Coordinates of C-alpha atoms and ligand atoms in Angstrom, one line a residue:
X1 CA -154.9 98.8 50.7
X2 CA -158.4 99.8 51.7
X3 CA -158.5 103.6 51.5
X4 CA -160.1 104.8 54.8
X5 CA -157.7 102.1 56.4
X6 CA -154.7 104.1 54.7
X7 CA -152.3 104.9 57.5
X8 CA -149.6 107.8 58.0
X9 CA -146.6 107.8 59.8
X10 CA -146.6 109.5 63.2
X11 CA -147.1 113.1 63.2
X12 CA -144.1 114.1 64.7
X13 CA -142.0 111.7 63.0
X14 CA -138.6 113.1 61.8
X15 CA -138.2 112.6 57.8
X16 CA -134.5 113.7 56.4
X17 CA -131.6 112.4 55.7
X18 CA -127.7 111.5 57.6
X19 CA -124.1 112.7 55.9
X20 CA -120.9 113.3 57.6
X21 CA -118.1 116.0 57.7
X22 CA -114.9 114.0 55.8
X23 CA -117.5 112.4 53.5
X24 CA -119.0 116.0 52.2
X25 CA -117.0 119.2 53.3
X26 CA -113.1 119.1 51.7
X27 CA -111.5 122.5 52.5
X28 CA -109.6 120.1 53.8
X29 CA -107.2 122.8 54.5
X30 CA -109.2 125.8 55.1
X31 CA -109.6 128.4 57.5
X32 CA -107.5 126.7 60.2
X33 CA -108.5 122.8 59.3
X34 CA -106.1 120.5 60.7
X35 CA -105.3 117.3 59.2
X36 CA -107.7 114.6 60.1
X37 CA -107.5 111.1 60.5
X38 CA -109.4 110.0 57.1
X39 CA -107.3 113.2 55.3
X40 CA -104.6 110.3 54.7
X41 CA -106.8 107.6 53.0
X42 CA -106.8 107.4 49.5
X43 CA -109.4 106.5 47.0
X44 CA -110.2 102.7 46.2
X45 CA -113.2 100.5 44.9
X46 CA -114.6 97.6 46.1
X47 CA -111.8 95.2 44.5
X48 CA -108.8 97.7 45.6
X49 CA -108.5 98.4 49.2
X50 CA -108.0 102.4 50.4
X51 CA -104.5 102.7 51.5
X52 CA -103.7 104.5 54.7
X53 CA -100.6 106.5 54.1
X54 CA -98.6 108.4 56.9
X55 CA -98.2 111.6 55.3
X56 CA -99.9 112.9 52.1
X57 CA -98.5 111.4 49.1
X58 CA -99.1 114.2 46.4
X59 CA -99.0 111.5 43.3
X60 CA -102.4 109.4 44.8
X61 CA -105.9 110.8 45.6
X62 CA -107.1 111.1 48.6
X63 CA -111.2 112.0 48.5
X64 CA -112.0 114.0 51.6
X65 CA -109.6 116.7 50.2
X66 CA -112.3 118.3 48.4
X67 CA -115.1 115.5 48.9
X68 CA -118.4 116.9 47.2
X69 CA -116.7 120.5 48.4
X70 CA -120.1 120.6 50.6
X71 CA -118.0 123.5 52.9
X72 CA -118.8 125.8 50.0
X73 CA -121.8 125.0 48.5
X74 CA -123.7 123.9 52.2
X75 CA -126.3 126.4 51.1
X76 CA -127.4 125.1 47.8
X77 CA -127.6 121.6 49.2
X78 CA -129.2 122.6 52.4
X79 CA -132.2 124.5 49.9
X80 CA -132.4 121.3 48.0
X81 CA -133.1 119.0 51.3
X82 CA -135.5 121.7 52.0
X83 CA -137.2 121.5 48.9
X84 CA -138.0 117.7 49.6
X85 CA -139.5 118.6 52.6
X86 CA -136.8 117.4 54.9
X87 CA -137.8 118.0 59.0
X88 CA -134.7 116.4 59.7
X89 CA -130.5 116.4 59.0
X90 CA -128.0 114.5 60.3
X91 CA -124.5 116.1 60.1
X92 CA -121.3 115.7 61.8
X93 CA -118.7 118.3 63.3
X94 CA -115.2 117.6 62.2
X95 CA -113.1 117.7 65.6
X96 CA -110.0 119.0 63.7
X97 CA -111.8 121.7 62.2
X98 CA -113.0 122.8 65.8
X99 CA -109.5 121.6 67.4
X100 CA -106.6 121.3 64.8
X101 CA -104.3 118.6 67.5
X102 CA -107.0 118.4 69.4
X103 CA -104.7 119.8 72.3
X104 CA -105.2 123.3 71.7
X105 CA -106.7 125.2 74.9
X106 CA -108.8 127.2 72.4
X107 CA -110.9 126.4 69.4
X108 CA -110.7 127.4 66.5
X109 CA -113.4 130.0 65.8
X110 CA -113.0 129.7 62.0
X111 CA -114.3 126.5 62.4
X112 CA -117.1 127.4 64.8
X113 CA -118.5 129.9 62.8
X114 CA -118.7 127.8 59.9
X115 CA -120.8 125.0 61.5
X116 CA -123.3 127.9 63.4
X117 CA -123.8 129.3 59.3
X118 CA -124.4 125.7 58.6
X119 CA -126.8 125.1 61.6
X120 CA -128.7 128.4 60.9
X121 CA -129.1 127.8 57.5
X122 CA -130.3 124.2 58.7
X123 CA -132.8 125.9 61.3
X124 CA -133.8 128.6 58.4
X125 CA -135.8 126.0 56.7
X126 CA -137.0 124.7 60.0
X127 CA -135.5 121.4 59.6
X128 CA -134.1 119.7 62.9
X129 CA -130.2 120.1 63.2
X130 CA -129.3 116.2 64.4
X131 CA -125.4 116.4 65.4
X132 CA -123.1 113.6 65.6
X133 CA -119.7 114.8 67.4
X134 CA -117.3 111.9 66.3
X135 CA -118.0 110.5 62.7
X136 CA -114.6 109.1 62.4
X137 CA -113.1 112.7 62.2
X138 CA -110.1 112.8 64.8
X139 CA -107.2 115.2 64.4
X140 CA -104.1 113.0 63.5
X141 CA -101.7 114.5 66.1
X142 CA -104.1 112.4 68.8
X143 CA -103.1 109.4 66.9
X144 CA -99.6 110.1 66.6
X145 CA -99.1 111.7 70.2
X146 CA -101.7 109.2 72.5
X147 CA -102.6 106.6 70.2
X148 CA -106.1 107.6 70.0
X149 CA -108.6 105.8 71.8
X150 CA -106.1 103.8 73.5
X151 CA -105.3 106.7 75.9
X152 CA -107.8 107.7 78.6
X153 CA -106.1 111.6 78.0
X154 CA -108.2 111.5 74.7
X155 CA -111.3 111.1 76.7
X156 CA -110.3 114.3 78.2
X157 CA -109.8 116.2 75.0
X158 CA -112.7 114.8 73.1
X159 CA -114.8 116.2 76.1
X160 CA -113.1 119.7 75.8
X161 CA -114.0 119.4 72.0
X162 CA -117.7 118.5 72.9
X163 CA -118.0 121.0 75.1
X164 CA -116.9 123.4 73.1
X165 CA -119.8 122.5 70.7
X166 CA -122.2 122.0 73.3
X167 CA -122.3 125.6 74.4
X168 CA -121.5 127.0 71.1
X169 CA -124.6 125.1 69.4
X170 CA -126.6 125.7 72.8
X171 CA -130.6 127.0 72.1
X172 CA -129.8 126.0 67.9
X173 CA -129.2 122.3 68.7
X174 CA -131.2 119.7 70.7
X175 CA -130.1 116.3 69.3
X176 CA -126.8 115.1 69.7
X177 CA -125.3 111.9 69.0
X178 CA -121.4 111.1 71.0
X179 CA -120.0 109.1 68.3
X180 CA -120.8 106.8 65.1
X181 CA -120.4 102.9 64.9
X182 CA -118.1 102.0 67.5
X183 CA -120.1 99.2 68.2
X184 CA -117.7 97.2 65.3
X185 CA -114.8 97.5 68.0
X186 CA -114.6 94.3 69.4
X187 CA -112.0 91.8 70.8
X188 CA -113.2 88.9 69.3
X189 CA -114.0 90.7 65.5
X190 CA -111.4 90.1 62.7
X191 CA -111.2 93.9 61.1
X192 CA -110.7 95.2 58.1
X193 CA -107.7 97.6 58.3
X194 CA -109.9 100.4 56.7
X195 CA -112.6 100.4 58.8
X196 CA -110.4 100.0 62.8
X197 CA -108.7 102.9 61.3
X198 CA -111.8 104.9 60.4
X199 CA -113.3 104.1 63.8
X200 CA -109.6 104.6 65.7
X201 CA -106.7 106.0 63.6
X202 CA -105.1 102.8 63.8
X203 CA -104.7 99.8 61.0
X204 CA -105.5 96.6 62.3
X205 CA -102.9 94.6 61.0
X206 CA -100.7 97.0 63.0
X207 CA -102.1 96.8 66.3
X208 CA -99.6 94.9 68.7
X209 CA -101.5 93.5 71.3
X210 CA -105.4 93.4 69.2
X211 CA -107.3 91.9 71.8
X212 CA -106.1 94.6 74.0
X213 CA -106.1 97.2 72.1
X214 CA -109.7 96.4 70.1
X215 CA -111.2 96.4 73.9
X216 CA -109.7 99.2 75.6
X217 CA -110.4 101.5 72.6
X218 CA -114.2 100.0 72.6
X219 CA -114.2 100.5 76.7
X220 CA -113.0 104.4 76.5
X221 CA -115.5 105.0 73.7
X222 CA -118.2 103.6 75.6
X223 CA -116.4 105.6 78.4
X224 CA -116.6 108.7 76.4
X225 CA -119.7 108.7 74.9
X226 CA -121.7 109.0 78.7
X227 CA -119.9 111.2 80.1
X228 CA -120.6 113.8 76.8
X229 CA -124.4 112.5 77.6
X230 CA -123.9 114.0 81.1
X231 CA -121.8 117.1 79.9
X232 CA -124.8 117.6 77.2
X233 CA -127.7 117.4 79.8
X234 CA -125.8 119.4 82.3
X235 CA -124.6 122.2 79.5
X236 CA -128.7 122.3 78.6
X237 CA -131.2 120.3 79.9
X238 CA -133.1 120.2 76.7
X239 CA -130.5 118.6 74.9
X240 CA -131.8 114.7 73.7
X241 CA -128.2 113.0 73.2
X242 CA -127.7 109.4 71.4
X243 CA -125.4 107.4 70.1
X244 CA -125.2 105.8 66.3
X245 CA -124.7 102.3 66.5
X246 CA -124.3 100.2 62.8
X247 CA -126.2 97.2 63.8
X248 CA -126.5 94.0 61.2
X249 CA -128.5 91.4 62.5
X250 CA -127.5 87.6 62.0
X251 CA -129.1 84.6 61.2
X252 CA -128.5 81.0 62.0
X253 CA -127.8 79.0 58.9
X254 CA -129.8 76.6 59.9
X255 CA -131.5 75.0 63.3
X256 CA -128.5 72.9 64.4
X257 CA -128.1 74.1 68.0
X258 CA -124.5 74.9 67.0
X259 CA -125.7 77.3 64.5
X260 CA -127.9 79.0 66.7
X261 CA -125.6 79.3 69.2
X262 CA -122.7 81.0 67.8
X263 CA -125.1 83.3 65.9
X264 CA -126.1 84.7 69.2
X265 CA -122.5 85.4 70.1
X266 CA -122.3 86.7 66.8
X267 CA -125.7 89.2 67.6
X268 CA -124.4 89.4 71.1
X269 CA -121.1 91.5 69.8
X270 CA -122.5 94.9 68.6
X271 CA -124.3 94.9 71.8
X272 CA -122.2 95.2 74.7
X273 CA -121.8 99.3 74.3
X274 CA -125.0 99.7 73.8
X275 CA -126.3 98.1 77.3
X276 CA -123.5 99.9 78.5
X277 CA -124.5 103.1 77.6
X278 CA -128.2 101.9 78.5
X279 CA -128.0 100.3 81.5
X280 CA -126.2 102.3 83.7
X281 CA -122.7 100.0 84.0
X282 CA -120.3 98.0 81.8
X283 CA -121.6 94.7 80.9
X284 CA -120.5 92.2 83.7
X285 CA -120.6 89.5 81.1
X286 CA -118.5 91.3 79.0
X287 CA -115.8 91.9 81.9
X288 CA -116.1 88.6 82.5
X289 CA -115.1 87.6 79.0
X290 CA -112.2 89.9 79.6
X291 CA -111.0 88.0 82.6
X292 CA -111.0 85.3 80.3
X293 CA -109.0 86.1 77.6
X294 CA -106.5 87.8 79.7
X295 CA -107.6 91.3 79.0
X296 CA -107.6 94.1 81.2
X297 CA -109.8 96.8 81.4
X298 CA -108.4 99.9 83.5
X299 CA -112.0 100.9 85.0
X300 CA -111.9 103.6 87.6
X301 CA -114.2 104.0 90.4
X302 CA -115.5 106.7 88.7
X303 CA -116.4 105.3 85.9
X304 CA -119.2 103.8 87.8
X305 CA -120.8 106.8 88.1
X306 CA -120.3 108.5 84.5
X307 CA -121.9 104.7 83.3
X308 CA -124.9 105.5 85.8
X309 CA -125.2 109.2 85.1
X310 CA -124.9 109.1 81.1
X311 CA -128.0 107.2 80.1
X312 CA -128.5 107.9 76.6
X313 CA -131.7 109.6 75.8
X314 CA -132.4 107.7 72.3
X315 CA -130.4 104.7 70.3
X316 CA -129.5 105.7 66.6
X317 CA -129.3 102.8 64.3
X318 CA -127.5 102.2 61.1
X319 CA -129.0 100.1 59.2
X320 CA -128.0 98.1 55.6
X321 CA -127.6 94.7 55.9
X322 CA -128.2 91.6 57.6
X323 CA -126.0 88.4 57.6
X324 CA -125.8 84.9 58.5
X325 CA -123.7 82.8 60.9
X326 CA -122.1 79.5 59.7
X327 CA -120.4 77.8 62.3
X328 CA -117.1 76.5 60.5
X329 CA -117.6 78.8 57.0
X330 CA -115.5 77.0 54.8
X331 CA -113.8 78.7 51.5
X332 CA -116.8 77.6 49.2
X333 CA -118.9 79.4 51.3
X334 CA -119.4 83.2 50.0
X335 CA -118.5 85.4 52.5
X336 CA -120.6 88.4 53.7
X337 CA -118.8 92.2 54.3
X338 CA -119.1 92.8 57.8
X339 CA -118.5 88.8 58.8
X340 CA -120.9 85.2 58.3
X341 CA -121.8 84.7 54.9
X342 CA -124.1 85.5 52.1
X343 CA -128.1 84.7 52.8
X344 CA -129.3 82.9 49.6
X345 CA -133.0 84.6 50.5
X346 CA -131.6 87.8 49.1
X347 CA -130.3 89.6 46.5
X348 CA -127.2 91.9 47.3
X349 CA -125.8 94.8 46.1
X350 CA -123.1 95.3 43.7
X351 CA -120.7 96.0 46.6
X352 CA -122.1 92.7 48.4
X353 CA -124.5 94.1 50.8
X354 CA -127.1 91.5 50.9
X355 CA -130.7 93.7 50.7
X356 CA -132.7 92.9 53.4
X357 CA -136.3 94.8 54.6
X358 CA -137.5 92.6 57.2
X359 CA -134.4 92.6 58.8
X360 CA -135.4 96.3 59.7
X361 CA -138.4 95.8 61.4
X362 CA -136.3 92.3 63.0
X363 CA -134.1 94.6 64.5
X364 CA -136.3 97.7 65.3
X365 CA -137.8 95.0 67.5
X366 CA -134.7 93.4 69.0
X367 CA -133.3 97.2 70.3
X368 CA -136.7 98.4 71.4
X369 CA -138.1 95.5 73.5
X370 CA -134.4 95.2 75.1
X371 CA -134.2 98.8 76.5
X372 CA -137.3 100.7 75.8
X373 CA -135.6 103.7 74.9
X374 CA -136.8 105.8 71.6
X375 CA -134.9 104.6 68.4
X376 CA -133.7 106.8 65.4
X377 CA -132.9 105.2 61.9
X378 CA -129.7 107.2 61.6
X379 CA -128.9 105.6 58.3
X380 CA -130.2 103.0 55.5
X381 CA -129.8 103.7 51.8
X382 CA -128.3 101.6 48.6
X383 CA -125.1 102.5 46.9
X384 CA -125.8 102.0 43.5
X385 CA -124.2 102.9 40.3
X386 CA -126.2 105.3 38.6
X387 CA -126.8 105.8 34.9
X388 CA -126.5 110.0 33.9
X389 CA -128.9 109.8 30.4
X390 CA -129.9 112.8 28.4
X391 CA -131.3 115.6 29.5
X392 CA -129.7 115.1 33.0
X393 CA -132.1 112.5 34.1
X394 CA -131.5 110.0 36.2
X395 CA -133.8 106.8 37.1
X396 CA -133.1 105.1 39.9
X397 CA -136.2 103.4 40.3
X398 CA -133.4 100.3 42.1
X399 CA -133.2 103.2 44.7
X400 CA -136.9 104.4 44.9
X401 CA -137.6 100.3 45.4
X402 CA -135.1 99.8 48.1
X403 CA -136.5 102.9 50.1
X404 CA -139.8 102.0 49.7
X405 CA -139.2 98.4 50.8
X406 CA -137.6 99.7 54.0
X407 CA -140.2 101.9 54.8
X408 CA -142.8 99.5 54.7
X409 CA -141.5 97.6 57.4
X410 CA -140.4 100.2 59.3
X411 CA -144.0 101.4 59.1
X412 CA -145.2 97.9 60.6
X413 CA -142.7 98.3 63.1
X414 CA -144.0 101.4 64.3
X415 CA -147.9 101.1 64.0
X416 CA -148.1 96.9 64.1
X417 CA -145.2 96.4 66.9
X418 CA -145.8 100.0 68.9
X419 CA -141.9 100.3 68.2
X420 CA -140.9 104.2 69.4
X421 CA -138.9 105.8 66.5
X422 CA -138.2 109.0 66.5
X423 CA -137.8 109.4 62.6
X424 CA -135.8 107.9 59.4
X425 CA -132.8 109.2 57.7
X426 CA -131.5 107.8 54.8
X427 CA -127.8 107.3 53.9
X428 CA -127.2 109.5 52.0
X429 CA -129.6 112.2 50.8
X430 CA -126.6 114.1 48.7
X431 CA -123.9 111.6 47.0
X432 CA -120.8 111.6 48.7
X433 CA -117.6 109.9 49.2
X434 CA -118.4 106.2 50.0
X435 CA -116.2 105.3 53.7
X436 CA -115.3 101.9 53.1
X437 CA -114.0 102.1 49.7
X438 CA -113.6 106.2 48.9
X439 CA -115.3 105.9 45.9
X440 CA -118.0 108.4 44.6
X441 CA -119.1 105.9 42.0
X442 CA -121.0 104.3 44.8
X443 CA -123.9 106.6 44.9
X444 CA -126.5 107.1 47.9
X445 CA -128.5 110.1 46.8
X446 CA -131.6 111.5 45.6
X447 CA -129.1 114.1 44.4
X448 CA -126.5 113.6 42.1
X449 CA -122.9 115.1 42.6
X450 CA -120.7 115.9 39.4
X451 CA -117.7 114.5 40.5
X452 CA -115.6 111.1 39.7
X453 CA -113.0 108.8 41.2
X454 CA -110.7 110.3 38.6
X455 CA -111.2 114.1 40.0
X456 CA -113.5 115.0 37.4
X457 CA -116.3 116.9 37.7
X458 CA -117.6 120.4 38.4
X459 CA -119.4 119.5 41.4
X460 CA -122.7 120.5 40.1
X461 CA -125.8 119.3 41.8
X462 CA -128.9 117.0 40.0
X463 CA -131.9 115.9 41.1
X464 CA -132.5 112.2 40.5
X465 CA -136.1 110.2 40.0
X466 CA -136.2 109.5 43.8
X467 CA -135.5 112.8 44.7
X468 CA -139.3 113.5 43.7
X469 CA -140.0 110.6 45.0
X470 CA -138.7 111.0 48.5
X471 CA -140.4 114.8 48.5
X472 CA -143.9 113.0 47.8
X473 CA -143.2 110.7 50.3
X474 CA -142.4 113.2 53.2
X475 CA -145.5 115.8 51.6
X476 CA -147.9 112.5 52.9
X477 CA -146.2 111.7 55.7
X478 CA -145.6 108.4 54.2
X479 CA -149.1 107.2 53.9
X480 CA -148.3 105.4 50.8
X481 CA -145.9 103.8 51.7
Ligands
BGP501 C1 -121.7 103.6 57.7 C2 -121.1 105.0 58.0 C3 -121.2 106.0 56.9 C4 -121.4 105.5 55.5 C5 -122.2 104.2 55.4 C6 -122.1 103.6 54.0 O1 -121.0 102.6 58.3 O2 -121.6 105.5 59.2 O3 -120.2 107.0 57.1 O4 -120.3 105.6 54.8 O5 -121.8 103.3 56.3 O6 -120.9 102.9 53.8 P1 -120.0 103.1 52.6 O7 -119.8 104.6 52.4 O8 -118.8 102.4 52.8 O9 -120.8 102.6 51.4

C-alpha cells in the first residue's frame, strides 16, 4: 500500500481481548463459590462429547475446577494484557460466586471483593473493564429448583444478581453486556446437548416439550437482558450496556430460489432477540411463528414496556465462522458445527470451523445497516493446536495469519463501509478451557497456559509469536494491518 495512503484504525477504537469466568478462574470452591452450572461438565475433545453429570463424579475431570486457576494468578495475566498494550478486556462475573443459589437475599462479599481487585487491577493499567453478567455461569440450585430460564422467578433473581453488580462496579465499570449467545436458543434449531445446557442448565435431549421450552427460555432471556439495560441506565446513567450475540452468517448453496430461501430462514434465526432487544418489542413475526407451531409465549403487559425501555446501547458480536444452507443436506454432504454444511471456498479448522474473513465484514454490514446501533467484535480467534519447541518458543504464525486476515476486513468495514465499531477483542487473548469441548489442547492465545487435558501442568504463563505480534499491532493502531 502506498505509504501516505496508510490508514489507522479509529482513534478511539477499543484493542483487547474477551475471556470468561468458568473458562479461566477455578477456585471452583473458594471463598463462598457455589456450584455452577458448567462445574458438572467434564472434559472431552472434539470426537468425545463433554458429559453433563448430576453431581461431581470424583473419578472424571471436570475443567472449570481449576481452569487456568486465573482467580489466583489475575494479576500476572492482567500485567501481561497490559504489556501488549491492551485498552480493552472482556470478562465475565460468575453469578454463583456473587449468589451461591442464586436465592440468597445477600451476596456474597467474598465474591464481590474479588472481582473489584480484578477490576482495579484492570483500571490500574488503564485498560477498559468490558463486563458480561451471564457467560453461561448460573448457580445449579436455579436449575434444580426453577428450571432455569424456564421460570420467569429467575428473571427476578438474575436482576437482584445484576444489581448487585451494577452498584458495586458503579464509577469502575461503564460497559456491560446482559448475557452471552442466547441468540442459538431457538424453536426450530436442533441442539447439541452441550451447548442448550451451557446456555440454560438443561440437556437437550432431555427437554420434554423442546419447542416450548427452547422458546420460552429464548423469550425470558430476551426478557431479561432489557430490563438489566434499564436497571443499568437507571443505577448510572453512564453505563453503555450490550448484549453478546454469536452470529454465523449463511450462505445459499447455490441460486436455486429454494436455496436462497431457506438460507434466509436459516440467517433469519439468530436474529429475532436481537430486534427484540433493538427495536423496542418482541418480533411480531416471530409471535406469529409461535401461534403456528402451537407455542405459547406468557407475555405480560409489562413486558411491553421493559422491551421499549431496554434499548441496548451497542450489539456485541461473536464472530468465527460462516456456513452454508443446503436445502435437503443429504449424508454425503459434510456437515458444518453449528448447522448447513461445509463451504468448499474455505479451509476449516481442525475442530471444523470453516475460516472465513469476508464473512466479517458480510456481517458487520448485515447488523449495522439493520439497526444503526454501535457494534463491538466481542470475540474471533482460532483454536489451534500449538507446537511448545525449545527454548519455550512458540510459532503460531497459523494464528498471527488468521488475526491479520480478520482485521483486514474489519478495517474495510470500518473505513470503506462507515460501519460504527466500537473496538475488537479476540477470543481468547490467555488459553483457556475451550466451552464446547473442555479441552485446553484447543488453544486461543497469544499466551500460552501450562496445563493439559490430563491435569498436567504448573500453570505457568508463555508468550507466543503473536503475542508480539498483537502488541505491534495495537502500538500502530493497526495501520498495518
Ligand atoms: C463462544 C463462547 C466462548 C468460547 C468460544 C470458543 O461461543 O462465547 O465462551 O468458548 O465460543 O468456543 P470453544 O471454546 O468451544 O472453542
Amino acid at each position: 500500500m502506498d505509504k501516505k495512503n496508510r490508514s489507522t484504525f479509529p482513534h478511539d477504537f477499543l484493542w483487547g481481548g474477551s475471556i470468561s469466568a468458568h473458562q479461566t478462574e477455578g477456585g471452583w470452591e473458594e471463598d463462598g463459590k457455589g456450584p455452577g452450572i458448567m462445574d458438572f461438565v467434564t472434559t472431552g475433545s472434539y470426537q468425545v462429547p463433554r458429559q453433563i453429570t448430576k453431581e461431581i463424579d470424583t473419578t472424571k475431570s471436570y475443567p472449570s475446577h481449576n481452569a487456568i486457576d486465573f482467580y489466583h494468578r489475575y494479576k500476572e495475566d492482567i500485567a501481561l494484557f497490559a504489556e501488549m498494550g491492551f485498552t480493552a478486556l472482556r470478562i465475565s462475573i460468575d453469578w454463583s460466586r456473587i449468589y451461591p443459589t442464586g436465592e440468597e437475599r445477600e451476596p456474597n462479599q467474598k465474591g464481590i471483593k474479588f472481582y473489584k481487585d480484578v477490576i482495579d487491577t484492570i483500571k490500574s493499567y488503564g485498560i477498559e473493564p468490558i463486563v458480561t453478567l451471564y457467560h453461561f455461569e448460573m448457580p445449579i440450585h436455579l436449575v434444580k429448583k426453577y428450571g432455569a430460564w424456564e421460570n420467569r422467578k429467575v428473571i427476578e433473581l438474575y436482576l437482584r444478581f445484576c444489581e448487585t453488580m451494577f452498584k458495586a462496579l458503579k464509577g469502575k465499570v461503564y460497559y456491560w453486556v446482559t448475557s452471552n449467545e442466547m441468540n442459538h436458543l431457538d424453536p426450530q434449531t436442533e441442539m447439541s446437548d452441550i451447548f442448550t445446557y451451557m446456555l440454560t442448565g438443561h440437556k437437550y435431549s432431555e427437554l420434554k416439550d423442546k419447542k416450548q421450552s427452547l422458546a420460552t427460555m429464548g423469550y425470558n432471556l430476551a426478557l431479561s437482558g432489557v430490563m438489566a439495560a434499564a436497571l443499568g441506565r437507571k443505577i448510572d446513567s453512564r453505563n453503555k450496556i450490550g448484549c453478546v450475540f454469536g452470529l454465523t452468517p449463511m450462505y445459499p448453496y447455490d441460486c436455486n430460489p429454494t436455496n436462497v430461501m431457506d438460507n434466509f430462514k436459516e440467517m433469519e434465526r439468530d436474529f429475532y432477540q436481537i430486534d427484540a432487544m433493538c427495536n423496542g418489542k418482541f418480533p411480531e413475526y416471530k409471535l406469529h411463528e409461535y401461534t403456528l407451531a402451537g407455542i405459547n409465549i406468557d407475555m405480560l403487559e409489562e413486558d411491553k414496556l421493559a422491551f421499549k425501555e431496554g434499548i441496548l446501547d451497542f450489539i456485541g458480536i461473536n464472530y468465527y465462522s460462516s456456513s452454508v444452507t443446503k436445502s435437503n443436506a443429504n449424508a454425503d454432504d459434510d456437515k458444518a458445527m453449528f448447522g448447513g454444511i461445509q463451504n468448499p471456498f474455505l479451509e476449516k479448522s481442525k475442530w471444523g470451523w470453516s475460516i472465513d474473513p469476508i464473512g466479517l465484514r458480510y456481517l458487520l454490514n448485515y447488523v449495522y445497516r439493520r439497526y444503526g446501533l454501535p457494534l463491538m467484535v466481542t470475540e474471533n480467534g482460532l483454536g489451534a493446536v500449538d507446537q511448545l519447541e525449545e527454548n519455550n518458543k512458540i510459532n503460531d504464525d497459523y494464528r498471527i495469519n488468521y488475526f491479520e486476515q480478520h482485521l483486514k476486513t474489519l478495517k474495510k468495514a470500518i473505513l470503506e463501509d462507515g460501519i460504527k465499531c466500537l473496538g475488537y477483542l479476540t477470543w481468547a487473548p490467555i488459553d483457556l478451557v475451550s466451552a464446547s469441548t473442555g479441552e485446553m489442547n484447543k488453544r486461543y492465545g497469544f499466551i500460552h497456559v501450562n496445563r493439559d487435558d490430563d491435569g498436567s501442568g504448573d500453570f505457568s504463563r508463555i508468550k507466543k509469536e503473536s503475542f508480539y505480534w498483537y502488541k505491534e499491532v495495537i502500538e500502530t493502531n493497526g495501520i498495518d494491518i
